[in-house]
XYZ file of C-alpha atoms in Angstrom:
704
model
C 0.000 0.000 0.000
C 2.831 2.231 0.891
C 4.494 1.482 -2.382
C 1.272 2.264 -4.136
C 1.022 5.485 -2.223
C 4.564 6.219 -3.040
C 3.901 5.344 -6.623
C 0.774 7.419 -6.535
C 2.674 10.187 -4.881
C 5.396 9.859 -7.448
C 2.753 9.783 -10.138
C 1.131 12.795 -8.622
C 4.504 14.464 -8.376
C 5.173 13.415 -11.944
C 1.793 14.700 -13.025
C 2.177 17.829 -10.986
C 5.713 18.224 -12.203
C 4.621 17.582 -15.750
C 1.742 19.988 -15.274
C 4.059 22.612 -13.784
C 6.575 22.005 -16.556
C 3.810 22.240 -19.146
C 2.548 25.389 -17.451
C 6.029 26.907 -17.311
C 6.821 25.867 -20.849
C 3.453 27.098 -22.074
C 3.901 30.368 -20.213
C 7.435 30.687 -21.516
C 6.340 29.832 -25.046
C 3.535 32.360 -24.795
C 5.959 35.081 -23.728
C 8.485 34.062 -26.374
C 5.869 33.839 -29.148
C 4.308 37.152 -28.168
C 7.710 38.812 -28.043
C 8.589 37.284 -31.405
C 5.304 38.485 -32.854
C 5.925 41.985 -31.513
C 9.469 42.028 -32.864
C 8.297 40.900 -36.298
C 5.564 43.505 -36.199
C 8.078 46.152 -35.112
C 10.506 45.073 -37.825
C 7.843 45.421 -40.499
C 6.745 48.774 -39.106
C 10.334 49.973 -39.115
C 10.783 48.732 -42.695
C 7.672 50.598 -43.844
C 8.795 53.706 -41.980
C 12.306 53.458 -43.464
C 11.010 53.140 -47.032
C 8.658 56.101 -46.639
C 11.368 58.200 -44.935
C 13.800 57.494 -47.795
C 11.110 58.543 -50.259
C 10.368 61.665 -48.207
C 14.032 62.682 -48.136
C 14.232 62.175 -51.906
C 11.423 64.710 -52.436
C 12.321 66.995 -49.510
C 14.159 69.586 -51.704
C 10.928 70.353 -53.537
C 8.996 70.495 -50.255
C 11.565 72.967 -48.916
C 11.293 75.117 -52.066
C 7.472 75.089 -51.832
C 7.647 76.121 -48.146
C 10.081 78.965 -48.862
C 8.123 80.180 -51.914
C 10.983 79.477 -54.344
C 8.685 77.149 -56.277
C 4.946 77.246 -56.829
C 3.047 74.489 -54.994
C 1.540 73.095 -58.204
C 4.991 72.869 -59.804
C 6.417 71.187 -56.656
C 3.589 68.594 -56.669
C 4.309 67.739 -60.320
C 8.043 67.247 -59.612
C 7.237 65.074 -56.567
C 4.722 62.979 -58.527
C 7.347 62.249 -61.194
C 9.830 61.070 -58.507
C 7.273 58.985 -56.543
C 6.192 57.169 -59.734
C 9.745 55.897 -60.137
C 10.127 54.544 -56.579
C 9.415 50.777 -56.350
C 10.449 47.968 -53.976
C 9.659 44.256 -53.561
C 7.509 42.495 -50.927
C 5.990 38.980 -50.780
C 3.470 39.775 -53.521
C 5.980 41.179 -56.033
C 6.725 44.817 -56.753
C 5.316 47.281 -54.283
C 5.112 51.034 -54.628
C 4.882 54.408 -52.952
C 1.481 56.061 -53.289
C 0.535 59.739 -52.986
C -2.840 61.361 -52.286
C -4.165 64.823 -51.517
C -5.927 65.697 -48.264
C -9.091 66.008 -50.338
C -8.966 62.344 -51.386
C -7.605 62.810 -54.931
C -5.227 59.961 -55.816
C -2.052 61.698 -57.158
C 0.194 58.648 -57.632
C -1.018 55.004 -57.810
C 1.451 53.106 -60.073
C -0.354 49.695 -59.954
C -3.764 51.251 -60.589
C -2.936 54.153 -62.905
C -6.588 54.503 -63.870
C -7.296 55.790 -60.355
C -4.787 58.642 -60.645
C -6.582 61.960 -60.710
C -9.795 60.389 -59.340
C -11.273 61.042 -55.906
C -11.193 57.932 -53.677
C -12.679 59.610 -50.606
C -15.448 56.978 -50.310
C -13.215 53.895 -50.843
C -14.021 51.255 -48.160
C -12.367 48.070 -46.948
C -14.089 44.704 -46.318
C -15.460 45.881 -42.954
C -16.792 49.155 -44.392
C -13.974 51.330 -43.024
C -13.287 54.429 -45.177
C -9.648 53.815 -46.127
C -8.722 57.207 -47.641
C -10.453 59.083 -44.866
C -8.494 57.114 -42.239
C -5.210 57.731 -44.083
C -5.938 61.468 -44.506
C -6.905 61.900 -40.842
C -3.701 60.158 -39.715
C -1.580 62.299 -42.076
C -3.105 65.495 -40.720
C -2.860 64.485 -37.047
C 0.664 63.031 -37.322
C 2.407 64.538 -40.377
C 5.741 63.107 -39.149
C 4.389 59.575 -39.687
C 1.547 57.254 -38.648
C 0.366 53.652 -39.138
C -3.123 52.693 -40.361
C -4.537 49.147 -40.655
C -7.457 47.907 -42.729
C -8.678 44.798 -44.585
C -7.995 44.759 -48.302
C -7.345 42.292 -51.128
C -3.693 41.516 -51.926
C -2.780 41.531 -55.641
C -4.182 38.387 -57.310
C -5.873 37.132 -54.113
C -9.580 36.561 -53.545
C -9.481 36.717 -49.748
C -9.021 39.965 -47.892
C -6.087 40.289 -45.531
C -5.108 42.810 -42.917
C -2.873 45.492 -44.440
C -0.563 47.780 -42.492
C 0.162 51.153 -44.138
C 2.602 53.828 -43.040
C 1.963 57.385 -44.250
C 3.745 60.724 -43.871
C 2.023 64.076 -44.354
C 3.173 67.024 -46.475
C 1.155 69.891 -44.923
C 2.507 72.619 -47.203
C 1.160 70.738 -50.253
C -1.931 69.345 -48.442
C -0.944 65.822 -49.436
C 0.754 62.697 -48.076
C 2.807 59.746 -49.264
C 2.916 56.197 -47.972
C 3.201 52.465 -48.595
C 1.835 49.276 -47.057
C 2.435 45.568 -46.424
C -0.041 42.706 -46.009
C 0.065 40.706 -42.768
C 1.210 37.265 -43.884
C -0.155 33.849 -42.913
C 2.612 33.315 -40.325
C 0.937 35.794 -38.059
C -2.309 33.829 -38.192
C -0.479 30.641 -37.192
C 1.163 32.417 -34.280
C -2.223 33.669 -33.097
C -3.642 30.129 -33.221
C -0.619 28.883 -31.280
C -1.248 31.454 -28.584
C -4.888 30.354 -28.345
C -3.861 26.690 -28.007
C -1.438 27.542 -25.261
C -4.254 28.942 -23.125
C -5.751 25.396 -22.936
C -2.485 23.516 -22.452
C -2.892 23.414 -18.633
C -5.558 20.664 -19.021
C -3.566 18.565 -21.452
C -1.499 15.506 -20.626
C 2.188 14.992 -21.046
C 1.604 13.608 -24.507
C 0.034 16.894 -25.535
C 3.074 18.607 -23.983
C 5.244 16.678 -26.420
C 2.800 17.495 -29.202
C 2.849 21.145 -28.218
C 6.619 21.031 -28.129
C 6.586 19.524 -31.589
C 4.235 22.196 -32.850
C 6.379 24.876 -31.239
C 9.558 23.528 -32.803
C 7.822 23.270 -36.162
C 6.583 26.843 -35.972
C 9.974 27.970 -34.752
C 11.597 26.454 -37.811
C 8.951 28.105 -39.973
C 9.610 31.508 -38.393
C 13.334 31.060 -38.931
C 12.669 30.343 -42.572
C 10.373 33.364 -42.796
C 13.083 35.482 -41.205
C 15.493 34.276 -43.863
C 12.951 35.169 -46.516
C 12.559 38.632 -44.938
C 16.315 39.141 -45.001
C 16.431 38.105 -48.646
C 13.542 40.487 -49.334
C 15.415 43.305 -47.577
C 18.478 42.578 -49.690
C 16.364 42.682 -52.853
C 14.812 45.975 -51.708
C 18.266 47.481 -51.303
C 19.167 46.331 -54.797
C 15.889 47.752 -56.097
C 16.574 51.052 -54.354
C 19.981 51.153 -56.021
C 18.384 50.494 -59.424
C 15.789 53.180 -58.711
C 18.478 55.733 -57.867
C 20.223 54.881 -61.118
C 16.949 55.520 -62.981
C 16.204 58.952 -61.467
C 16.627 61.837 -63.911
C 18.605 63.911 -61.380
C 22.188 63.321 -60.326
C 22.429 61.531 -56.955
C 25.548 61.105 -54.836
C 25.471 59.456 -51.403
C 28.370 59.828 -48.967
C 29.233 58.322 -45.615
C 29.543 60.357 -42.425
C 33.103 61.295 -43.418
C 31.984 62.833 -46.703
C 33.373 60.009 -48.860
C 31.410 58.860 -51.908
C 29.531 55.582 -51.413
C 27.079 55.756 -54.310
C 26.853 57.757 -57.515
C 24.169 57.269 -60.159
C 24.546 57.463 -63.930
C 23.300 61.057 -64.251
C 25.792 62.179 -61.611
C 28.540 60.340 -63.507
C 27.664 62.257 -66.683
C 27.525 65.642 -64.932
C 30.728 65.229 -62.887
C 32.689 63.226 -65.469
C 33.618 60.635 -62.808
C 32.753 56.917 -63.145
C 31.436 55.254 -60.010
C 34.488 53.008 -59.742
C 36.768 56.071 -59.801
C 34.612 58.111 -57.431
C 33.983 55.409 -54.821
C 35.479 56.170 -51.404
C 36.891 59.507 -52.580
C 36.084 62.767 -50.732
C 33.173 64.567 -52.379
C 35.270 67.740 -52.680
C 37.541 65.877 -55.080
C 34.815 65.090 -57.631
C 32.212 67.819 -57.004
C 33.702 71.237 -57.902
C 31.206 74.119 -57.720
C 31.661 77.896 -58.002
C 29.589 81.085 -58.210
C 28.986 82.011 -61.856
C 28.944 85.754 -61.116
C 31.925 86.072 -58.754
C 33.914 82.967 -59.837
C 34.427 82.216 -56.150
C 34.515 78.582 -55.017
C 31.291 77.554 -53.250
C 31.169 75.789 -49.899
C 30.955 71.986 -49.992
C 27.225 71.233 -49.358
C 27.933 67.782 -47.867
C 30.413 69.224 -45.380
C 27.832 71.828 -44.376
C 25.154 69.159 -43.834
C 27.540 67.066 -41.721
C 28.365 70.175 -39.705
C 24.822 71.499 -39.176
C 22.697 68.367 -39.535
C 20.244 70.345 -41.679
C 19.122 70.200 -45.308
C 21.234 72.535 -47.451
C 20.343 74.014 -50.854
C 22.741 75.669 -53.271
C 22.565 79.398 -53.825
C 21.518 80.813 -57.198
C 24.129 81.140 -59.960
C 25.990 77.973 -58.922
C 27.898 76.055 -61.595
C 29.517 72.602 -61.585
C 32.820 71.994 -63.355
C 33.129 68.406 -64.583
C 36.309 66.350 -64.709
C 36.790 67.292 -68.389
C 36.384 71.035 -67.653
C 32.782 71.514 -68.844
C 30.847 74.064 -66.775
C 27.102 73.601 -66.190
C 24.594 75.607 -64.177
C 23.061 73.355 -61.524
C 20.428 73.363 -58.810
C 20.813 70.985 -55.906
C 20.193 70.165 -52.286
C 21.884 67.934 -49.732
C 20.116 66.160 -46.878
C 21.386 64.087 -43.937
C 20.859 60.326 -43.862
C 19.769 59.480 -40.317
C 19.093 56.220 -38.579
C 15.472 56.024 -37.466
C 13.730 59.303 -36.720
C 15.134 62.733 -37.451
C 16.811 62.795 -34.076
C 19.002 59.807 -34.920
C 22.714 59.885 -35.674
C 23.840 61.003 -39.137
C 25.207 58.094 -41.150
C 25.851 60.046 -44.333
C 24.516 62.611 -46.787
C 22.515 62.324 -50.008
C 23.203 65.022 -52.615
C 20.648 65.528 -55.408
C 21.434 67.911 -58.270
C 20.382 68.584 -61.862
C 21.571 70.468 -64.932
C 19.644 73.754 -65.278
C 21.836 75.316 -67.978
C 19.045 75.616 -70.548
C 16.554 76.772 -67.932
C 19.062 79.405 -66.798
C 19.532 80.622 -70.383
C 15.769 81.006 -70.771
C 15.536 82.727 -67.389
C 18.380 85.107 -68.296
C 16.683 85.900 -71.620
C 13.406 86.673 -69.843
C 15.273 88.911 -67.384
C 17.078 90.622 -70.270
C 13.793 91.302 -72.065
C 12.351 92.615 -68.822
C 15.172 95.166 -68.533
C 15.613 96.159 -72.198
C 13.731 98.533 -74.468
C 12.837 96.410 -77.507
C 12.877 99.337 -79.971
C 16.252 100.954 -79.247
C 18.092 98.105 -77.537
C 18.882 100.400 -74.598
C 17.994 99.606 -70.991
C 14.429 100.406 -69.997
C 12.995 102.421 -67.125
C 12.806 99.423 -64.761
C 16.523 98.705 -65.184
C 17.433 102.362 -64.682
C 15.401 102.699 -61.490
C 17.160 99.683 -59.967
C 20.563 100.999 -61.109
C 19.735 104.366 -59.543
C 19.330 102.689 -56.160
C 22.456 100.565 -56.576
C 24.661 103.524 -57.554
C 23.506 105.784 -54.693
C 26.766 105.109 -52.862
C 29.773 107.185 -51.850
C 32.166 105.395 -54.205
C 30.298 106.664 -57.307
C 30.330 110.354 -56.360
C 30.163 112.760 -58.050
C 27.391 111.185 -60.116
C 25.546 113.001 -62.912
C 22.058 112.415 -64.317
C 21.409 113.610 -67.880
C 17.800 113.758 -69.148
C 16.995 114.167 -72.847
C 13.776 114.733 -74.789
C 13.664 114.100 -78.555
C 12.706 117.188 -80.544
C 10.060 116.793 -83.224
C 9.173 113.114 -82.634
C 5.434 113.775 -82.700
C 5.782 115.841 -85.872
C 7.822 113.066 -87.467
C 5.223 110.439 -86.535
C 2.338 112.621 -87.724
C 3.985 113.546 -91.027
C 6.006 110.520 -92.058
C 4.500 107.733 -89.961
C 5.706 105.829 -86.922
C 8.246 103.792 -88.856
C 10.305 106.931 -89.577
C 9.730 108.043 -85.981
C 11.037 104.681 -84.716
C 14.090 105.037 -86.965
C 14.666 108.492 -85.491
C 14.641 106.985 -81.978
C 17.038 104.220 -83.024
C 19.418 106.726 -84.611
C 19.377 108.854 -81.465
C 19.959 105.782 -79.252
C 23.002 104.962 -81.393
C 24.329 108.516 -80.985
C 23.897 108.327 -77.204
C 25.793 105.014 -77.005
C 28.563 106.404 -79.199
C 28.856 109.535 -77.069
C 28.850 107.880 -73.625
C 31.441 105.751 -71.852
C 31.225 102.016 -71.120
C 30.616 102.582 -67.421
C 27.706 104.981 -68.099
C 24.143 103.649 -67.895
C 21.741 104.649 -70.692
C 18.011 104.009 -70.759
C 14.901 104.935 -72.676
C 12.773 106.552 -69.981
C 9.547 106.957 -71.944
C 8.151 107.540 -75.428
C 10.515 110.340 -76.477
C 12.633 110.626 -73.318
C 16.086 109.214 -72.640
C 18.096 109.258 -69.422
C 21.773 108.714 -68.638
C 23.522 107.949 -65.360
C 27.199 108.999 -65.345
C 29.115 107.729 -62.281
C 32.205 109.639 -61.084
C 31.372 112.549 -63.438
C 31.660 116.261 -62.670
C 29.820 119.170 -64.302
C 32.667 119.567 -66.794
C 32.497 115.895 -67.711
C 28.719 116.066 -68.175
C 28.988 119.130 -70.427
C 31.634 117.394 -72.533
C 29.337 114.392 -73.107
C 26.329 116.637 -73.847
C 28.380 118.644 -76.389
C 29.466 115.421 -78.077
C 25.808 114.311 -78.350
C 24.764 117.661 -79.858
C 27.602 117.584 -82.415
C 26.693 114.095 -83.558
C 23.005 115.095 -83.786
C 23.873 118.121 -85.977
C 25.634 115.769 -88.384
C 22.754 113.258 -88.569
C 19.425 113.071 -90.379
C 16.693 110.456 -90.479
C 14.830 110.934 -93.759
C 13.952 114.619 -94.104
C 14.125 115.155 -90.315
C 17.215 116.308 -88.439
C 18.092 114.319 -85.308
C 17.698 116.695 -82.368
C 17.412 116.327 -78.590
C 16.998 118.771 -75.718
C 19.294 117.928 -72.774
C 19.468 118.825 -69.117
C 21.720 117.526 -66.348
C 22.327 117.782 -62.615
C 25.156 116.500 -60.420
C 25.050 114.768 -57.031
C 28.181 115.640 -55.031
C 27.136 114.815 -51.449
C 26.187 111.385 -50.100
C 23.029 112.635 -48.370
C 21.592 114.176 -51.553
C 18.609 112.298 -53.038
C 19.218 111.019 -56.568
C 15.527 111.327 -57.378
C 15.748 115.031 -56.555
C 18.845 115.278 -58.756
C 16.865 113.665 -61.578
C 14.052 116.202 -61.068
C 16.573 119.053 -61.353
C 17.924 117.570 -64.590
C 14.371 117.299 -65.986
C 13.576 120.899 -65.087
C 16.714 122.088 -66.842
C 15.904 119.985 -69.888
C 12.368 121.406 -70.147
C 13.692 124.977 -69.863
C 16.184 124.216 -72.605
C 13.441 122.708 -74.784
C 11.196 125.748 -74.255
C 13.961 128.210 -75.120
C 15.090 126.380 -78.256
C 11.711 125.065 -79.385
C 10.915 127.880 -81.822
C 14.391 127.802 -83.317
C 14.097 124.053 -83.841
C 10.687 124.376 -85.524
C 12.012 127.072 -87.847
C 14.894 124.775 -88.733
C 12.431 121.941 -89.416
C 10.294 124.170 -91.669
C 13.334 125.332 -93.615
C 14.499 121.716 -93.917
C 11.101 120.577 -95.168
C 10.999 123.361 -97.766
C 14.499 122.514 -98.966
C 13.561 118.832 -99.181
C 10.448 119.670 -101.206
C 12.359 121.813 -103.680
C 15.013 119.102 -104.044
C 12.710 116.187 -104.794
C 10.032 117.800 -107.009
C 9.590 120.394 -109.727
C 8.249 122.790 -107.082
C 10.911 125.532 -107.142
C 11.424 128.613 -105.076
C 10.632 130.631 -108.221
C 7.226 128.939 -108.428
C 6.591 129.782 -104.773
C 7.637 133.395 -105.367
C 5.306 133.739 -108.370
C 2.398 132.328 -106.357
C 3.204 134.709 -103.524
C 3.066 137.693 -105.920
C -0.166 136.556 -107.616
C -1.861 135.797 -104.287
C -0.694 139.103 -102.824
C -2.212 141.041 -105.769
C -5.536 139.225 -105.342
C -5.458 139.877 -101.601
C -4.873 143.566 -102.233
C -7.755 143.631 -104.690
C -9.947 142.024 -102.012
C -8.735 144.630 -99.487
C -7.300 142.051 -97.060
C -5.500 143.264 -93.926
C -1.727 143.162 -93.706
C -1.980 140.232 -91.267
C -4.189 138.337 -93.723
C -1.779 139.136 -96.555
C 1.055 137.663 -94.464
C -0.919 134.446 -93.981
C -1.764 134.312 -97.708
C 1.896 134.808 -98.540
C 2.920 131.995 -96.139
C 0.281 129.727 -97.706
C 1.680 130.423 -101.189
C 5.135 129.379 -99.999
C 4.116 126.187 -98.139
C 0.838 124.978 -99.693
C 2.512 121.885 -101.245
C 4.708 121.043 -98.240
C 2.893 117.691 -97.934
C 4.527 116.533 -101.191
C 7.706 115.696 -99.266
C 5.957 112.456 -98.277
C 5.074 111.564 -101.903
C 7.474 109.435 -103.910
C 9.773 111.428 -106.158
C 8.990 109.129 -109.085
C 5.339 110.207 -108.900
C 6.092 113.904 -108.440
C 8.295 114.057 -111.568
C 6.511 111.485 -113.738
C 6.249 112.724 -117.336
C 3.387 110.427 -118.364
C -0.122 110.261 -116.993
C -0.450 109.023 -113.406
C -2.203 105.738 -112.643
C -5.188 105.646 -110.312
C -3.090 104.324 -107.386
C -0.495 107.060 -108.060
C -3.234 109.679 -108.025
C -4.439 108.305 -104.688
C -0.972 108.828 -103.236
C -0.669 112.294 -104.800
C -4.024 113.435 -103.391
C -2.820 112.665 -99.849
C -0.303 115.525 -99.950
C -2.841 118.129 -98.845
C -3.709 116.049 -95.755
C -0.034 115.484 -94.984
C 0.614 119.209 -95.384
C -2.261 119.899 -93.004
C -0.706 117.628 -90.353
C 2.701 119.281 -90.754
C 1.251 122.774 -90.353
C -1.042 121.750 -87.534
C 1.919 120.289 -85.591
C 3.856 123.555 -85.914
C 2.510 126.516 -83.885
C 3.928 129.020 -86.419
C 1.980 127.328 -89.270
C -1.171 126.232 -87.479
C -3.201 129.199 -88.845
C -2.701 128.108 -92.457
C -3.217 124.371 -91.795
C -6.882 124.496 -92.852
C -6.019 126.465 -96.031
C -3.403 123.867 -97.040
C -5.939 121.056 -96.516
C -8.533 122.759 -98.782
C -6.432 124.227 -101.620
C -7.519 121.408 -104.012
C -11.266 121.698 -103.267
C -13.501 122.673 -106.224
C -16.260 125.250 -106.301
C -18.769 122.571 -107.360
C -17.621 120.003 -104.738
C -15.614 117.887 -107.165
C -12.254 118.430 -105.459
C -10.489 116.655 -102.577
C -10.074 115.650 -99.832
C -13.400 116.801 -98.231
C -15.407 117.657 -101.377
C -16.364 121.073 -99.979
C -18.486 123.461 -102.064
C -18.553 127.204 -102.691
C -18.088 129.406 -99.603
C -17.470 126.341 -97.420
C -14.034 126.366 -98.997
C -11.789 128.895 -97.132
C -11.205 132.119 -99.100
C -7.420 131.776 -99.049
C -7.674 128.236 -100.479
C -9.893 129.497 -103.347
C -7.427 132.316 -104.114
C -4.428 129.972 -104.111
C -6.089 127.335 -106.327
C -6.573 129.920 -109.128
C -3.035 131.314 -108.847
C -1.534 127.795 -108.683
C -3.468 126.627 -111.763
C -2.403 129.703 -113.750
C 1.277 129.331 -112.888
C 1.194 125.592 -113.628
C -0.213 126.257 -117.122
C 2.180 129.088 -117.997
C 5.417 127.317 -117.001
C 7.025 124.194 -118.407
C 6.373 120.983 -116.468
C 7.535 117.399 -116.944
C 4.075 116.393 -118.119
C 3.295 119.392 -120.428
C 4.700 122.455 -122.164
C 3.806 125.994 -121.084
C 0.827 127.724 -122.779
C 0.361 131.414 -123.419
C -1.141 133.824 -120.912
C -4.264 134.171 -123.067
C -4.774 130.396 -123.270
C -4.354 130.085 -119.525
C -6.897 132.892 -118.879
C -9.348 131.232 -121.262
C -8.991 127.884 -119.443
C -9.491 129.514 -116.056
C -12.633 131.304 -117.288
C -13.908 128.003 -118.676
C -13.516 126.375 -115.238
C -15.244 129.231 -113.380
C -18.251 127.864 -111.495
C -16.905 124.308 -111.594
C -13.336 124.332 -110.313
C -12.953 128.001 -109.345
C -14.950 130.697 -107.543
C -16.518 132.758 -110.430
C -16.102 136.092 -108.612
C -12.488 135.451 -107.802
C -11.871 134.380 -111.439
C -13.035 137.780 -112.622
C -10.798 139.586 -110.135
C -7.841 137.401 -111.089
C -8.349 137.934 -114.849
C -8.588 141.677 -114.401
C -5.307 141.656 -112.443
C -3.538 139.564 -115.095
C -4.818 141.694 -117.963
C -3.632 144.882 -116.296
């Protein structure tokens, strides 16, 4: 009995021991399995976070530029979308990708479902009815630095839904986020079942303990194999990342924490001229030579600056890269630290991303040039001059002189000869100004007919010398029938506290006084020049003008006109055909009959003469008479077809005298007739072409 008791006791001890062992083993297995599950979960979370962080750092230069305002948000989004589309990696279901969506639910990048790009997926649900995009957007807004979201969705090619873990990172400045996800594999389900079984192991015999041990060992082997698969997958992802970097359109160089090159993609090879085998393990400063295009000074090494500050660094404007073979290219770039884990982790290296912007820079420079240049004269424009005025308001440029000029007669030239001749006049004057000024002087077209010059380190004597040179060159130049002429005024800044804008105002005032004083003299010169041009290019001679003046004067006397009216009639006789300077010489002196188109051009001379006289204060009183001196008594003349007394008296007088002189002198198109024949023709045209009363007065004067 005792033996039985002992045996029973031993059995009980064995059972109890077995039970305790099973309990301890089960408890231990539960802790180990749970810890293993958590570690696997943590590893996958870290992998997702790492992939998204790498992607975020790749696009961070554009985010920085959008935040600082250097790039428009829409343009930054397009650049980021192009980069995200090229980022792939491999998980258990094949290639995986980085997706991008806006806070509003618009799918911006979805490489495996391109048809969804641009569409709004706000109402997309998982198997349990959870709104996926809404969950992702809420997480991105609440935790822009990174957040995990789980939901049930169908893996590629699978019919059963599986739990998917996604990691997203927000981009608040662009109101968007990027992310990726992994499906929870079947191993997790087995582990969960194992944990459930272990909760019932306390009631199971020693045989089940062995069975449980077997199951545990089997699952342990399976997990080891899965871990090996995960390591292989990680290795493949690294290779894929390397391939992706080689495929990016920008140059990419990665260095270690000592600034030595560890990776260089093909674009970077082309831009630097260094092959990856040559560049590997060399200091970045040895292969990446950059300088300022404007100052030619060597730029600071961006990688060294990142390693020193731990912050993202962007290159300044006007940076150029000199390749190994000496080719210089304008570039834009940024360098960012490579950290382990979160942003607070240690720096393990630096990634440098750069691109060739030579063509973009040329286009930008051309746009800037057009923005600062007057397209007609090729001089600088007002915008350029105003900025230069601010820049040169410094002690080192004193004394500094401002010269203001206003073109004389530009409106008259445009009115008489058209804007093409006026534009040529401006170009000729711009050429004279450039020829007369020094290289260091700044010239600009200030307005329609105004020019302005900024002369650094120039005294009053120096300014007068330049102004005299301009005037001399103008006196020797003509543009068509018009002399090149400009009124000038200048003022000098000698003290640092003087305001350059006030100096400019003084120069303008002087110029306007000069223009007012010399205006009449200039107009008289223009009138004399126009008369000389007319007499040179046509059969209209000074003798003809003198004869008309005498005939008109006699008729005016007969009509008892005042001396002032006789002066106007005399001036009309001298300048009535001034508009013919704009008619082609071949038409004016044509011996044969004019064609209809030639007559049309000829008839315009009275209107042109009107504009010339109207633009000149000294001639404005006879402008209307010039316009009407080819009108007929019966309305058959031109250009307004006026009749009878509606035609000004002076125009009616001149038309008779002009017709008489034309008939009694030799012309290219006919021989002179006798006085009697001319009188007979004039009488015949009385009542049609000429005023009948004036014809009688004229005939009586001629006959006496």
